[in-house]
Short mmCIF file of N, CA and C in Angstrom, two decimals:
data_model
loop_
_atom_site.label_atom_id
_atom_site.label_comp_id
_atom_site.label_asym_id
_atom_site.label_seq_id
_atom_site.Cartn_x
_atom_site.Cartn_y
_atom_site.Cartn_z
N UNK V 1 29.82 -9.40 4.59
CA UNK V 1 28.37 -9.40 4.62
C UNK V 1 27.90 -9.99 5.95
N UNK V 2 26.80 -9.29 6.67
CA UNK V 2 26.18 -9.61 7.73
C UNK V 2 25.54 -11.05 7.41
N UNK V 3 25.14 -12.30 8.09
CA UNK V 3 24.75 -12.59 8.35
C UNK V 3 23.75 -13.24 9.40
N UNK V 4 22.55 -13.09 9.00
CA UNK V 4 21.10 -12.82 10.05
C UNK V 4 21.02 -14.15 10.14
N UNK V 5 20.98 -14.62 11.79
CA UNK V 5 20.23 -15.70 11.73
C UNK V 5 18.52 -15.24 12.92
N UNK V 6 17.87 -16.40 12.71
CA UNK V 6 16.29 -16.43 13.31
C UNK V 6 16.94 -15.61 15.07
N UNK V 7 17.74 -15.91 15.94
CA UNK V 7 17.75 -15.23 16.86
C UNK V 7 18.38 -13.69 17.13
N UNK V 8 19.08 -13.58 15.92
CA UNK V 8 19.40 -12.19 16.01
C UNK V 8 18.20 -10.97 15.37
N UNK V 9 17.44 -11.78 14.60
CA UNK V 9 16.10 -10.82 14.39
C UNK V 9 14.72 -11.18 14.76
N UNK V 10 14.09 -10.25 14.80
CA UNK V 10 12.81 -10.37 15.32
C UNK V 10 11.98 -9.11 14.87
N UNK V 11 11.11 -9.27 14.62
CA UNK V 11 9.99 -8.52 14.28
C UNK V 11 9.66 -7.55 14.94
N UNK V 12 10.30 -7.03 15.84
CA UNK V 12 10.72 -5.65 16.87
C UNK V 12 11.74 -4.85 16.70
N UNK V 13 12.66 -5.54 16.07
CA UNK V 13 13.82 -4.95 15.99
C UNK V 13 14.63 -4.86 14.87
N UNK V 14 13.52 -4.93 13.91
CA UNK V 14 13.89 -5.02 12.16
C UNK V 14 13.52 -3.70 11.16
N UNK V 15 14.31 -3.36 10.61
CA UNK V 15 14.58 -1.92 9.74
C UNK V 15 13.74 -2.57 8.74
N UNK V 16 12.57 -2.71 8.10
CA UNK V 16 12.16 -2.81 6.91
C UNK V 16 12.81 -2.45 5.69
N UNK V 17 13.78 -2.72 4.39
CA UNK V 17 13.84 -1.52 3.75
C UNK V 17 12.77 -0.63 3.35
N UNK V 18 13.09 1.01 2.89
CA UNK V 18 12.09 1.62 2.28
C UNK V 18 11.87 1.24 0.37
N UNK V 19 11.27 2.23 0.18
CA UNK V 19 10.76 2.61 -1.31
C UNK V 19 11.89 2.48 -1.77
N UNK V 20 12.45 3.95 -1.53
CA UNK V 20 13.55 4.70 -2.26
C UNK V 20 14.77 3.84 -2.12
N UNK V 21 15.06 3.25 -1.00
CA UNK V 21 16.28 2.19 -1.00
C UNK V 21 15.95 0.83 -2.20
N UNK V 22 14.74 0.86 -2.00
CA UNK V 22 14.53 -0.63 -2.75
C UNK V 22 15.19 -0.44 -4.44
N UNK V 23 13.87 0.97 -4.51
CA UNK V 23 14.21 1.54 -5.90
C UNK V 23 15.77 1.97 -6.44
N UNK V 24 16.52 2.09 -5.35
CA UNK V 24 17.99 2.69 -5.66
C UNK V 24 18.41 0.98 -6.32
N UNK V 25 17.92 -0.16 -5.15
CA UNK V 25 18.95 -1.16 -5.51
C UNK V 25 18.42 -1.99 -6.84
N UNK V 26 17.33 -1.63 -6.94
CA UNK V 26 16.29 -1.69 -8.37
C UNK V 26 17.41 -1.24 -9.74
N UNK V 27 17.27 -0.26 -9.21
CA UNK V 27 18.16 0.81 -10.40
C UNK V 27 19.73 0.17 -10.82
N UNK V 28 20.73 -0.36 -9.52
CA UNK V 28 21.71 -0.29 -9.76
C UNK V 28 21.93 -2.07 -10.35
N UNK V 29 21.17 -2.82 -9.78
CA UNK V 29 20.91 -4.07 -10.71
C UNK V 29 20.10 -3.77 -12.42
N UNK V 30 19.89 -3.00 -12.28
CA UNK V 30 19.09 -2.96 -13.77
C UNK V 30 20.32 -2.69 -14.16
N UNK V 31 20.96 -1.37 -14.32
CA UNK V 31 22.19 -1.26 -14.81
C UNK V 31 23.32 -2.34 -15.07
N UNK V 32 23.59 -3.14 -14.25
CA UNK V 32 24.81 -3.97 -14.10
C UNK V 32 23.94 -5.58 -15.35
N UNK V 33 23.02 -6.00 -15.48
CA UNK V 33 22.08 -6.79 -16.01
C UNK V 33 22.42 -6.00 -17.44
N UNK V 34 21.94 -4.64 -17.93
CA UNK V 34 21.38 -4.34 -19.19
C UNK V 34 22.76 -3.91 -19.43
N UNK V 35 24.07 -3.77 -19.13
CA UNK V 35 25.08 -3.22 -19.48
C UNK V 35 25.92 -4.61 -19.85
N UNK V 36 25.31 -5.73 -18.62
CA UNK V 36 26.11 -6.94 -19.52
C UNK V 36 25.32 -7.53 -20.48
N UNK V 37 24.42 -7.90 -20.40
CA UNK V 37 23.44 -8.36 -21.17
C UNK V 37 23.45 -7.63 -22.92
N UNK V 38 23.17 -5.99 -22.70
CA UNK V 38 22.98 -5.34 -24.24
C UNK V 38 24.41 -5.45 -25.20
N UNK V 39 25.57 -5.44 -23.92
CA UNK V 39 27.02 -5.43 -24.56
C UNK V 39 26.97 -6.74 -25.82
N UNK V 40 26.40 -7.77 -25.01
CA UNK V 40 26.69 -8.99 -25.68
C UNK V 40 25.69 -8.98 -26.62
N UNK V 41 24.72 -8.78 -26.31
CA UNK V 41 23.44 -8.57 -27.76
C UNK V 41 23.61 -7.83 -28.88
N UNK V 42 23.90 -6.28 -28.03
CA UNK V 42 24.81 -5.84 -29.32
C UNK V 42 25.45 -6.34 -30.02
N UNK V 43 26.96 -6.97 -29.79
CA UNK V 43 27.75 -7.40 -30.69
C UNK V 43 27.23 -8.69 -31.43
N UNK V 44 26.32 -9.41 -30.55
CA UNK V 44 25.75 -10.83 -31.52
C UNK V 44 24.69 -10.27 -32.27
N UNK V 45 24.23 -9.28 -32.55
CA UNK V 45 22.99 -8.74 -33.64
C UNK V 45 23.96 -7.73 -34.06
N UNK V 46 25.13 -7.21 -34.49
CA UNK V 46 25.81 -6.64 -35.54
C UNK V 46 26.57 -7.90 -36.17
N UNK V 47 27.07 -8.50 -35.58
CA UNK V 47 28.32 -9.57 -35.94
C UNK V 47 27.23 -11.28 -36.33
N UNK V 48 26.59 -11.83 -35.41
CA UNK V 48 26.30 -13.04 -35.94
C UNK V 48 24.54 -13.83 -35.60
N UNK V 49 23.89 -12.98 -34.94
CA UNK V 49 22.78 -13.17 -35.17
C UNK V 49 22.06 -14.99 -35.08
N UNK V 50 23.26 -15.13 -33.99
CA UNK V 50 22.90 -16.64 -33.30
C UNK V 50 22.42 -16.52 -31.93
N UNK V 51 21.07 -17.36 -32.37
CA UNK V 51 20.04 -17.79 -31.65
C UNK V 51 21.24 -18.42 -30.37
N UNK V 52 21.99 -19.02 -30.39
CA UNK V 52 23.05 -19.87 -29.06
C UNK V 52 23.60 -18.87 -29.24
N UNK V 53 24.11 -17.79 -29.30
CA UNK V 53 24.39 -16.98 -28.84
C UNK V 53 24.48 -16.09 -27.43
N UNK V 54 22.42 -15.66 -27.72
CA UNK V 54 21.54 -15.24 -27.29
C UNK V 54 21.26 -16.08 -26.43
N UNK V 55 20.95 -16.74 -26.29
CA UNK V 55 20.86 -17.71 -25.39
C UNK V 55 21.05 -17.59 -23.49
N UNK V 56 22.16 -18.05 -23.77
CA UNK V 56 23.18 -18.29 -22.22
C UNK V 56 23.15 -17.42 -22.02
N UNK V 57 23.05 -15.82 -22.32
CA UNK V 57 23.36 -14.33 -22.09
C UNK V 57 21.75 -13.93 -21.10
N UNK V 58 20.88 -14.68 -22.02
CA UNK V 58 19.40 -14.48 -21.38
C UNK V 58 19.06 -15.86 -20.31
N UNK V 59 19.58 -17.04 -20.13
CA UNK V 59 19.69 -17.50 -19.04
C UNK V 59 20.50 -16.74 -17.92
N UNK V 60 21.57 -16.15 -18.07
CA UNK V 60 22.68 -15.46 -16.92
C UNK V 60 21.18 -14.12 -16.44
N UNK V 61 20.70 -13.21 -17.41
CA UNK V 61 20.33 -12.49 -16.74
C UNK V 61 18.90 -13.10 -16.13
N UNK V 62 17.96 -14.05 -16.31
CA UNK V 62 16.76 -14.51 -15.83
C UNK V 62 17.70 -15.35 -14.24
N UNK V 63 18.59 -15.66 -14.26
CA UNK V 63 18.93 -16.10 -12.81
C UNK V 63 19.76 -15.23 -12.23
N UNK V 64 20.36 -14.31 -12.64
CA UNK V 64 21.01 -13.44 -11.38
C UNK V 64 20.17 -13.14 -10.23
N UNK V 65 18.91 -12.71 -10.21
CA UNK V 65 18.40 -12.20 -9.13
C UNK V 65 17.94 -13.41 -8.32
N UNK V 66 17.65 -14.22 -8.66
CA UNK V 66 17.12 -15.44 -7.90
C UNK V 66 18.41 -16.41 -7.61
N UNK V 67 19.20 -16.05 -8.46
CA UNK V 67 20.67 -17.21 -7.50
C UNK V 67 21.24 -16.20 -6.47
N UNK V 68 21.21 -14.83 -6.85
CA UNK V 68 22.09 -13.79 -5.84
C UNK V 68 21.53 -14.01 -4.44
N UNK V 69 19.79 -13.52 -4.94
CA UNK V 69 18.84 -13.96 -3.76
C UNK V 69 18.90 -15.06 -2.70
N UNK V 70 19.37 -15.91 -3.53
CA UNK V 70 18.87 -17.29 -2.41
C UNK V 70 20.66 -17.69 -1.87
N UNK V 71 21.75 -17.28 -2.72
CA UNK V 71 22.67 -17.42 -2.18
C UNK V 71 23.29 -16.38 -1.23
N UNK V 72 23.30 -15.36 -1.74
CA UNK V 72 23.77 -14.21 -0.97
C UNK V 72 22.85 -13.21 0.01
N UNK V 73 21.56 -13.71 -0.34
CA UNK V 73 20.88 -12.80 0.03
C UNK V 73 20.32 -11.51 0.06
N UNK V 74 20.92 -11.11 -0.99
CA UNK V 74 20.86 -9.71 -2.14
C UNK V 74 21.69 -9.82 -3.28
N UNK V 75 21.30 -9.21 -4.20
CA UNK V 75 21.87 -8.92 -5.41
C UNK V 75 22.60 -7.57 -5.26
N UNK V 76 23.74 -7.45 -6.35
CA UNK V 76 24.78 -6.43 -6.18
C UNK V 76 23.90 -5.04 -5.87
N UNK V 77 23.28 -4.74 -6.10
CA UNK V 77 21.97 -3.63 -5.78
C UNK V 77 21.84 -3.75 -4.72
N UNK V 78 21.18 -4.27 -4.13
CA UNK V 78 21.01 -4.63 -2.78
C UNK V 78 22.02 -4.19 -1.84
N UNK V 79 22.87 -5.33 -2.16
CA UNK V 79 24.46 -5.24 -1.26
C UNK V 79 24.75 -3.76 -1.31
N UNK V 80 24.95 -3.04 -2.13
CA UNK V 80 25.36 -1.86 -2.40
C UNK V 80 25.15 -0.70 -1.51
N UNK V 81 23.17 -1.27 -0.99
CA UNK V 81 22.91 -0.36 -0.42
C UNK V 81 22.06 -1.12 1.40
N UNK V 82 23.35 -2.42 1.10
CA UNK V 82 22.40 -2.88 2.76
C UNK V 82 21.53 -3.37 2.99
N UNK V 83 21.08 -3.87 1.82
CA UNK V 83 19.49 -4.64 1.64
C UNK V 83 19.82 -6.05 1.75
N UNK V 84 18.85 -6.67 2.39
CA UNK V 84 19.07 -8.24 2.56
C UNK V 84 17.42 -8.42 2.24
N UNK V 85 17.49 -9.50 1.78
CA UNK V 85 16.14 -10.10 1.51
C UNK V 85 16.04 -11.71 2.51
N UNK V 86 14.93 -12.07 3.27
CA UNK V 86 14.60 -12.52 4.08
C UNK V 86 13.62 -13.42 3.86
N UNK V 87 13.03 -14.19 4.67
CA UNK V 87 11.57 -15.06 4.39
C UNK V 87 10.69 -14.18 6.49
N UNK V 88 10.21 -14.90 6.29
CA UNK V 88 8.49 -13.94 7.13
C UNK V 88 9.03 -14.33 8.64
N UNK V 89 10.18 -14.95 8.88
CA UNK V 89 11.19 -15.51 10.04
C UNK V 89 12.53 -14.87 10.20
N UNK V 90 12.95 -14.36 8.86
CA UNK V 90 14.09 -13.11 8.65
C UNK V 90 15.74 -14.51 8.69
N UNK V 91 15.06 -15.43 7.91
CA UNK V 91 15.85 -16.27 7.60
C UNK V 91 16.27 -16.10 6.14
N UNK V 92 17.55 -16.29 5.93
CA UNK V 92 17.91 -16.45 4.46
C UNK V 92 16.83 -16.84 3.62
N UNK V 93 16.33 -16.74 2.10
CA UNK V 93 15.21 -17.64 1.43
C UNK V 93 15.51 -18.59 0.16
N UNK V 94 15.14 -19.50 0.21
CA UNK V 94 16.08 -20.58 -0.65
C UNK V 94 15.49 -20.51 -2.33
N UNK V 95 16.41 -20.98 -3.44
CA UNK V 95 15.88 -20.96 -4.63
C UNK V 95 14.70 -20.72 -4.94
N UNK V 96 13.58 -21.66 -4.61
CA UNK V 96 12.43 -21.95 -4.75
C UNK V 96 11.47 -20.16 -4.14
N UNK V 97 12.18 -19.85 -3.25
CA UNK V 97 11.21 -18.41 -3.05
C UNK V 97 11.81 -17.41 -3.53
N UNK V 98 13.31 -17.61 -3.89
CA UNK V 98 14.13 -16.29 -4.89
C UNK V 98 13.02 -16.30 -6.09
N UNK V 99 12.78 -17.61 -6.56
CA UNK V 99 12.43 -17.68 -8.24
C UNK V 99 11.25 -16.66 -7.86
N UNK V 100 10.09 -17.21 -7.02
CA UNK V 100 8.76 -16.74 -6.67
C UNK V 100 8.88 -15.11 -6.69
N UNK V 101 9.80 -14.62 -5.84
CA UNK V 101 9.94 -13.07 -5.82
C UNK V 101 10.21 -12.75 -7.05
N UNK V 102 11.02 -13.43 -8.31
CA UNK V 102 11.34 -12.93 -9.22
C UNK V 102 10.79 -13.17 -10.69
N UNK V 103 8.96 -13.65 -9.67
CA UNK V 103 8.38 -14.13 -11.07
C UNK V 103 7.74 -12.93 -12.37
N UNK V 104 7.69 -11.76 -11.39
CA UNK V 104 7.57 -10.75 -13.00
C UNK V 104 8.42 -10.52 -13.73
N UNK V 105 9.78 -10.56 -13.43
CA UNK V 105 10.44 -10.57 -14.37
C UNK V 105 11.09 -11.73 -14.72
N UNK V 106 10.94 -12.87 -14.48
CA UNK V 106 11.16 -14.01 -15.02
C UNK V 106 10.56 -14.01 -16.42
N UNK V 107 8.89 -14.47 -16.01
CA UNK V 107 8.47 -14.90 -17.26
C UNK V 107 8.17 -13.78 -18.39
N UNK V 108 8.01 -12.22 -18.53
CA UNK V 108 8.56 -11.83 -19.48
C UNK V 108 9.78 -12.31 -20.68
N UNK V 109 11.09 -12.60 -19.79
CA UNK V 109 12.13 -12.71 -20.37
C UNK V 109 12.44 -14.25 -20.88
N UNK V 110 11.56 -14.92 -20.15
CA UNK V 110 11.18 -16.45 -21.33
C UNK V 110 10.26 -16.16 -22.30
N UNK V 111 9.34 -15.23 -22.36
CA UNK V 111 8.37 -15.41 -23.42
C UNK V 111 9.29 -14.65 -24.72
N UNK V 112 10.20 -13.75 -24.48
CA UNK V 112 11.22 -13.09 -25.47
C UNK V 112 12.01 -14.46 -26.11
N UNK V 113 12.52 -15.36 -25.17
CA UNK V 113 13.37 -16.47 -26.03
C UNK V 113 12.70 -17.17 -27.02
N UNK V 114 11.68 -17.40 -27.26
CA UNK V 114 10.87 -18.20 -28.37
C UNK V 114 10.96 -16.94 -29.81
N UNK V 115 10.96 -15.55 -29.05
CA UNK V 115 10.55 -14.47 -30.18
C UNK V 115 12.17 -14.44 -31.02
N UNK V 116 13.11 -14.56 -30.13
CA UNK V 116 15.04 -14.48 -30.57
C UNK V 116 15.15 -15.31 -31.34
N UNK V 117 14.31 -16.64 -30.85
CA UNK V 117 14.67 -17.71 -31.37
C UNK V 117 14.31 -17.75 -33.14
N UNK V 118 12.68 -17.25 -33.27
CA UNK V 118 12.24 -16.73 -34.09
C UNK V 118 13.00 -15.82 -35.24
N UNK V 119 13.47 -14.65 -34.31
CA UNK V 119 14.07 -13.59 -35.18
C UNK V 119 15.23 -13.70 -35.75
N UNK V 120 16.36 -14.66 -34.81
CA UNK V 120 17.48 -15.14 -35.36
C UNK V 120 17.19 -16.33 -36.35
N UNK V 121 16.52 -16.43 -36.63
CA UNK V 121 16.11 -17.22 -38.11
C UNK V 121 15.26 -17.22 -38.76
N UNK V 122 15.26 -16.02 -39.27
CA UNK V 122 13.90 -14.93 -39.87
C UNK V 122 14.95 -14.47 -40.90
N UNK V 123 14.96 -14.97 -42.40
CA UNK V 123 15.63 -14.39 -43.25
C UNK V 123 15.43 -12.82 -43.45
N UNK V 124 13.93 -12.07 -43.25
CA UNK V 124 14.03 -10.75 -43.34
C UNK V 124 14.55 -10.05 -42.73
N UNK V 125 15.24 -10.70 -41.77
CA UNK V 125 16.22 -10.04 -40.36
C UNK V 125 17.57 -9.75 -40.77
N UNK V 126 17.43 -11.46 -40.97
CA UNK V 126 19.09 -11.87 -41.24
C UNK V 126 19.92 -10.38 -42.05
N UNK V 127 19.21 -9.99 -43.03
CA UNK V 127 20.16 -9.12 -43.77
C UNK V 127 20.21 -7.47 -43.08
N UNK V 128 19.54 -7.08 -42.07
CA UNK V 128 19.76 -5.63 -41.83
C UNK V 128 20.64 -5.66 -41.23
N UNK V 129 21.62 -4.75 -41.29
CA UNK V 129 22.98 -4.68 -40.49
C UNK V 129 22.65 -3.59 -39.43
N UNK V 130 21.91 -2.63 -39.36
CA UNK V 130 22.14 -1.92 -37.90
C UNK V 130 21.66 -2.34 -36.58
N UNK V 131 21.81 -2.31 -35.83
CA UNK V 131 21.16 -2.65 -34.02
C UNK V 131 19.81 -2.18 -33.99
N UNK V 132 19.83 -0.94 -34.32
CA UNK V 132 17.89 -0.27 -34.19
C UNK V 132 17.13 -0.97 -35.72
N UNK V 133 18.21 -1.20 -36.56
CA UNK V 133 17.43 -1.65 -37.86
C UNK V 133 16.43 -2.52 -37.64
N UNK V 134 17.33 -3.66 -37.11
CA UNK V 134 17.09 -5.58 -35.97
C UNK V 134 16.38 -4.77 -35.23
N UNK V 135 15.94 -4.12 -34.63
CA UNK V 135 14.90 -3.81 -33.38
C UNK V 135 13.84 -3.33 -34.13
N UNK V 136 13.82 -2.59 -34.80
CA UNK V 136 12.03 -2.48 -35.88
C UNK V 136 11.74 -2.97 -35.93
N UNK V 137 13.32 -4.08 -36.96
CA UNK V 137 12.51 -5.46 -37.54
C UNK V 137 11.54 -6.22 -36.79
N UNK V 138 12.13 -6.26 -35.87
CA UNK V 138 11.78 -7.31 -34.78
C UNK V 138 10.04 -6.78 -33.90
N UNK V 139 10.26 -5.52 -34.20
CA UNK V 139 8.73 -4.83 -33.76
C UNK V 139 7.49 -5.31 -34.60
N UNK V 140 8.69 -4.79 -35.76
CA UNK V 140 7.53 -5.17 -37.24
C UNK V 140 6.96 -6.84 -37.55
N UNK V 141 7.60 -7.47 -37.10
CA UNK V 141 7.60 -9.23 -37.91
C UNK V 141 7.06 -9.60 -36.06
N UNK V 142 7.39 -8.99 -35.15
CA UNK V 142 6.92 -10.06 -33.76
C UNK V 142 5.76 -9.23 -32.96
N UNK V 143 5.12 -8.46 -33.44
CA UNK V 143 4.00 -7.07 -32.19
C UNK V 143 4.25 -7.52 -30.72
N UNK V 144 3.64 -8.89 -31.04
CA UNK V 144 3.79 -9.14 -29.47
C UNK V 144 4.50 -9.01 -28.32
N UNK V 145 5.75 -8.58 -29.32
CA UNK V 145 6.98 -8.15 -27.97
C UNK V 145 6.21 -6.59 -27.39
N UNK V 146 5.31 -6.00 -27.92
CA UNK V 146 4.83 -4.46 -27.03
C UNK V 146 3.58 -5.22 -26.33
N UNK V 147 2.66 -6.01 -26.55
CA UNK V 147 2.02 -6.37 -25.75
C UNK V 147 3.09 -7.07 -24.28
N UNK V 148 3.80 -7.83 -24.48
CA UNK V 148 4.57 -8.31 -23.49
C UNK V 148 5.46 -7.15 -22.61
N UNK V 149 5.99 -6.44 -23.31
CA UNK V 149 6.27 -4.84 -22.88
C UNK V 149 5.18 -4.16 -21.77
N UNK V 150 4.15 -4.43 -22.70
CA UNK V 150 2.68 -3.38 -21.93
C UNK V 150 2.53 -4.05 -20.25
N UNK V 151 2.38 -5.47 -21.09
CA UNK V 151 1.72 -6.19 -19.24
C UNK V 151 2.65 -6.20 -18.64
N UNK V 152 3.92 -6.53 -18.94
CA UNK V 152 5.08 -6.15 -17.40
C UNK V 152 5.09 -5.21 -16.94
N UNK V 153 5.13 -3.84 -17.85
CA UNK V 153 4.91 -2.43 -16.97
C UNK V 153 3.37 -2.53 -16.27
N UNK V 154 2.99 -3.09 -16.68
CA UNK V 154 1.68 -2.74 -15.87
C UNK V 154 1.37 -3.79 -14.17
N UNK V 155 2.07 -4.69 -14.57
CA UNK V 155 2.42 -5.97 -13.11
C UNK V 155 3.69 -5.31 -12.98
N UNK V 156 4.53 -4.62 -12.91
CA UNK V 156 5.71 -4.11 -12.20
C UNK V 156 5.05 -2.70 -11.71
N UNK V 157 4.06 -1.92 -11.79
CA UNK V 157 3.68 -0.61 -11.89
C UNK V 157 2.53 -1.14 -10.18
N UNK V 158 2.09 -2.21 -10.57
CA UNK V 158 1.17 -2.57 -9.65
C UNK V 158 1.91 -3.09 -8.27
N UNK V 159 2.84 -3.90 -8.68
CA UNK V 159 3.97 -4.32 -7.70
C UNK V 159 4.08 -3.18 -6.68
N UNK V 160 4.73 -1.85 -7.60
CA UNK V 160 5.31 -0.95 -7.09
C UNK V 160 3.88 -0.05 -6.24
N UNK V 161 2.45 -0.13 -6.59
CA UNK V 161 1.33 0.24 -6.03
C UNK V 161 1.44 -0.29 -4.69
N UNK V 162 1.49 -1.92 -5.04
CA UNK V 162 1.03 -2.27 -3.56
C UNK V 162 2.19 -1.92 -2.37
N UNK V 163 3.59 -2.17 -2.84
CA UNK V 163 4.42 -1.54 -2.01
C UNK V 163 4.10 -0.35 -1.32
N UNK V 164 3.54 1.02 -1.81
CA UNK V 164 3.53 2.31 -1.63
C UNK V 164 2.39 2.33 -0.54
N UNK V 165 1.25 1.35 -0.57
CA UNK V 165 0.46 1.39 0.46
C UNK V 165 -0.02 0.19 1.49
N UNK V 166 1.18 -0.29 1.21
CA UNK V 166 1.32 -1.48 2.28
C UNK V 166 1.07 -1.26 3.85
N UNK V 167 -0.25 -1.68 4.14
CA UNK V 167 -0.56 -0.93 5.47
C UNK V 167 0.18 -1.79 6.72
N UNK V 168 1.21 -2.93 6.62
CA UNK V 168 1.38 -3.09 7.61
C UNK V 168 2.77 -2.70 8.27
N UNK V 169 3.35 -1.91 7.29
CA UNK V 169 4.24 -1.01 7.57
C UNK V 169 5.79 -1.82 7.44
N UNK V 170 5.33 -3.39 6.11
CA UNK V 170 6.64 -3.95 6.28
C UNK V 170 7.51 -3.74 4.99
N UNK V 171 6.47 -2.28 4.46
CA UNK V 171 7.44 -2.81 2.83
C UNK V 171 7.52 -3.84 1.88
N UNK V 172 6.22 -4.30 1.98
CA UNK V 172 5.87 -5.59 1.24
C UNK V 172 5.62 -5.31 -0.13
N UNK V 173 6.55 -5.45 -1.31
CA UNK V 173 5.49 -5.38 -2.93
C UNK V 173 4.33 -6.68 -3.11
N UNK V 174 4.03 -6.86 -3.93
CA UNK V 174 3.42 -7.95 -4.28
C UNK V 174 4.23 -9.60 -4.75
N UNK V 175 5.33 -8.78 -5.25
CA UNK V 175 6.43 -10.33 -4.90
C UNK V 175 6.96 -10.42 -4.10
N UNK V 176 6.78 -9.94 -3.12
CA UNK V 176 7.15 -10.36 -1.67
C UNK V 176 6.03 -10.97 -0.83
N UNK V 177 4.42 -10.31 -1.24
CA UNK V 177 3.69 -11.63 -0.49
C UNK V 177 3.49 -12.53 -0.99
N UNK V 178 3.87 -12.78 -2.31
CA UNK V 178 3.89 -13.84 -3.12
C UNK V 178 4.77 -14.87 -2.62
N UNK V 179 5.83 -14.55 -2.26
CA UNK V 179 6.95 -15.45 -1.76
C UNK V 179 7.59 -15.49 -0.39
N UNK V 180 6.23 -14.51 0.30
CA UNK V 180 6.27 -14.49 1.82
C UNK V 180 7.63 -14.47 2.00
N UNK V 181 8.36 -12.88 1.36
CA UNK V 181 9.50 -12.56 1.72
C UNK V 181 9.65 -11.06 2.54
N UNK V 182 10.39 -10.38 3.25
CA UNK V 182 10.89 -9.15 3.33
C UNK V 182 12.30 -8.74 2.71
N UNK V 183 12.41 -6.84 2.71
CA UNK V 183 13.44 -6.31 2.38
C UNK V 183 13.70 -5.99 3.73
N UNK V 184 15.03 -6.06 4.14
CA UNK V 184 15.31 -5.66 5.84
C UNK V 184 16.52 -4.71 5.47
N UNK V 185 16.52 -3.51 6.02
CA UNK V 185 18.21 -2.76 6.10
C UNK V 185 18.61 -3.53 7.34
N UNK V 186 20.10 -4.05 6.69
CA UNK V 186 21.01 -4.47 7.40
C UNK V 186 22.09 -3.64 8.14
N UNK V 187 22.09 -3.59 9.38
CA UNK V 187 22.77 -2.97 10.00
C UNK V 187 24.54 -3.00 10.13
N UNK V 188 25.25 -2.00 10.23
CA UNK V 188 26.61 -2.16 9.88
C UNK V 188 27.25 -2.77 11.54
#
């Protein structure tokens, strides 16, 4: 992995990432997140339906992007496709502005742990044995998980707005001026 320091970049001579790159490394972290993440949910909502379970599985995925971020400087997505994430100096960006970039999908996925917590000790739960059964249930006894559904697509939809007409041509979403960060393609 490249590493950028403040004199090797400059604001002249920096690849912004695009859309479509962002969205690729979007895509390939969603995958690697919901493939470890559902594996383990799955088997703890067929098999044992513990709240500590659930748990540590939904701490691992609420910090991957913000420890990858601030340590590596991209997440496996990213890396994949050359993306480095930066601060407004094109310096590495530390915990504290990983979290910031990764506050829409942060706090969705805390407001779900109070609902797990809930559902894994919800006797009307406890007894359905299928995976989609537990997911009705869980529609039926908690609504609020589609309101919480609704407003993230709609602050991730907006995110993805302001990106698309970012007039200063740096590829900025909205959690990036939030955390006065950039996406930069890294050069081989």
């Amino acid at each position: 992995m490249i590493e950028y320091s403040k004199s090797s970049i400059t604001g002249s001579n920096v690849e912004y990432a695009k859309f479509w790159s962002r969205a690729g490394a979007y895509f390939i972290d969603g995958i690697i997140v919901s493939i470890f993440s559902s594996a383990f949910n799955y088997i703890n909502i067929m098999n044992f339906k513990s709240f500590l379970l659930y748990l540590p599985i939904a701490i691992l995925a609420i910090l991957y992007k913000p420890y990858m971020e601030s340590k590596y400087g991209a997440t496996f997505g990213k890396m994949a496709l050359n993306l480095k994430v930066t601060d407004h100096n094109f310096n590495q960006i530390g915990l504290k502005q990983s979290f910031l970039r990764s506050i829409f999908f942060i706090f969705p996925a805390i407001f779900y742990i109070p609902i797990y917590f809930l559902a894994f000790n919800n006797e009307a739960l406890a007894d359905l044995t299928g995976f989609m059964e537990f997911a009705q249930g869980m529609i039926i006894e908690y609504p609020i998980q589609t309101w919480i559904s609704n407003i993230s697509f709609a602050i991730i939809l907006a995110d993805i707005i302001v990106l698309l007409v970012n007039e200063l041509k740096t590829q900025s979403s909205l959690h990036d001026q939030i955390a006065k960060t950039y996406v930069i393609q890294e050069r081989n």
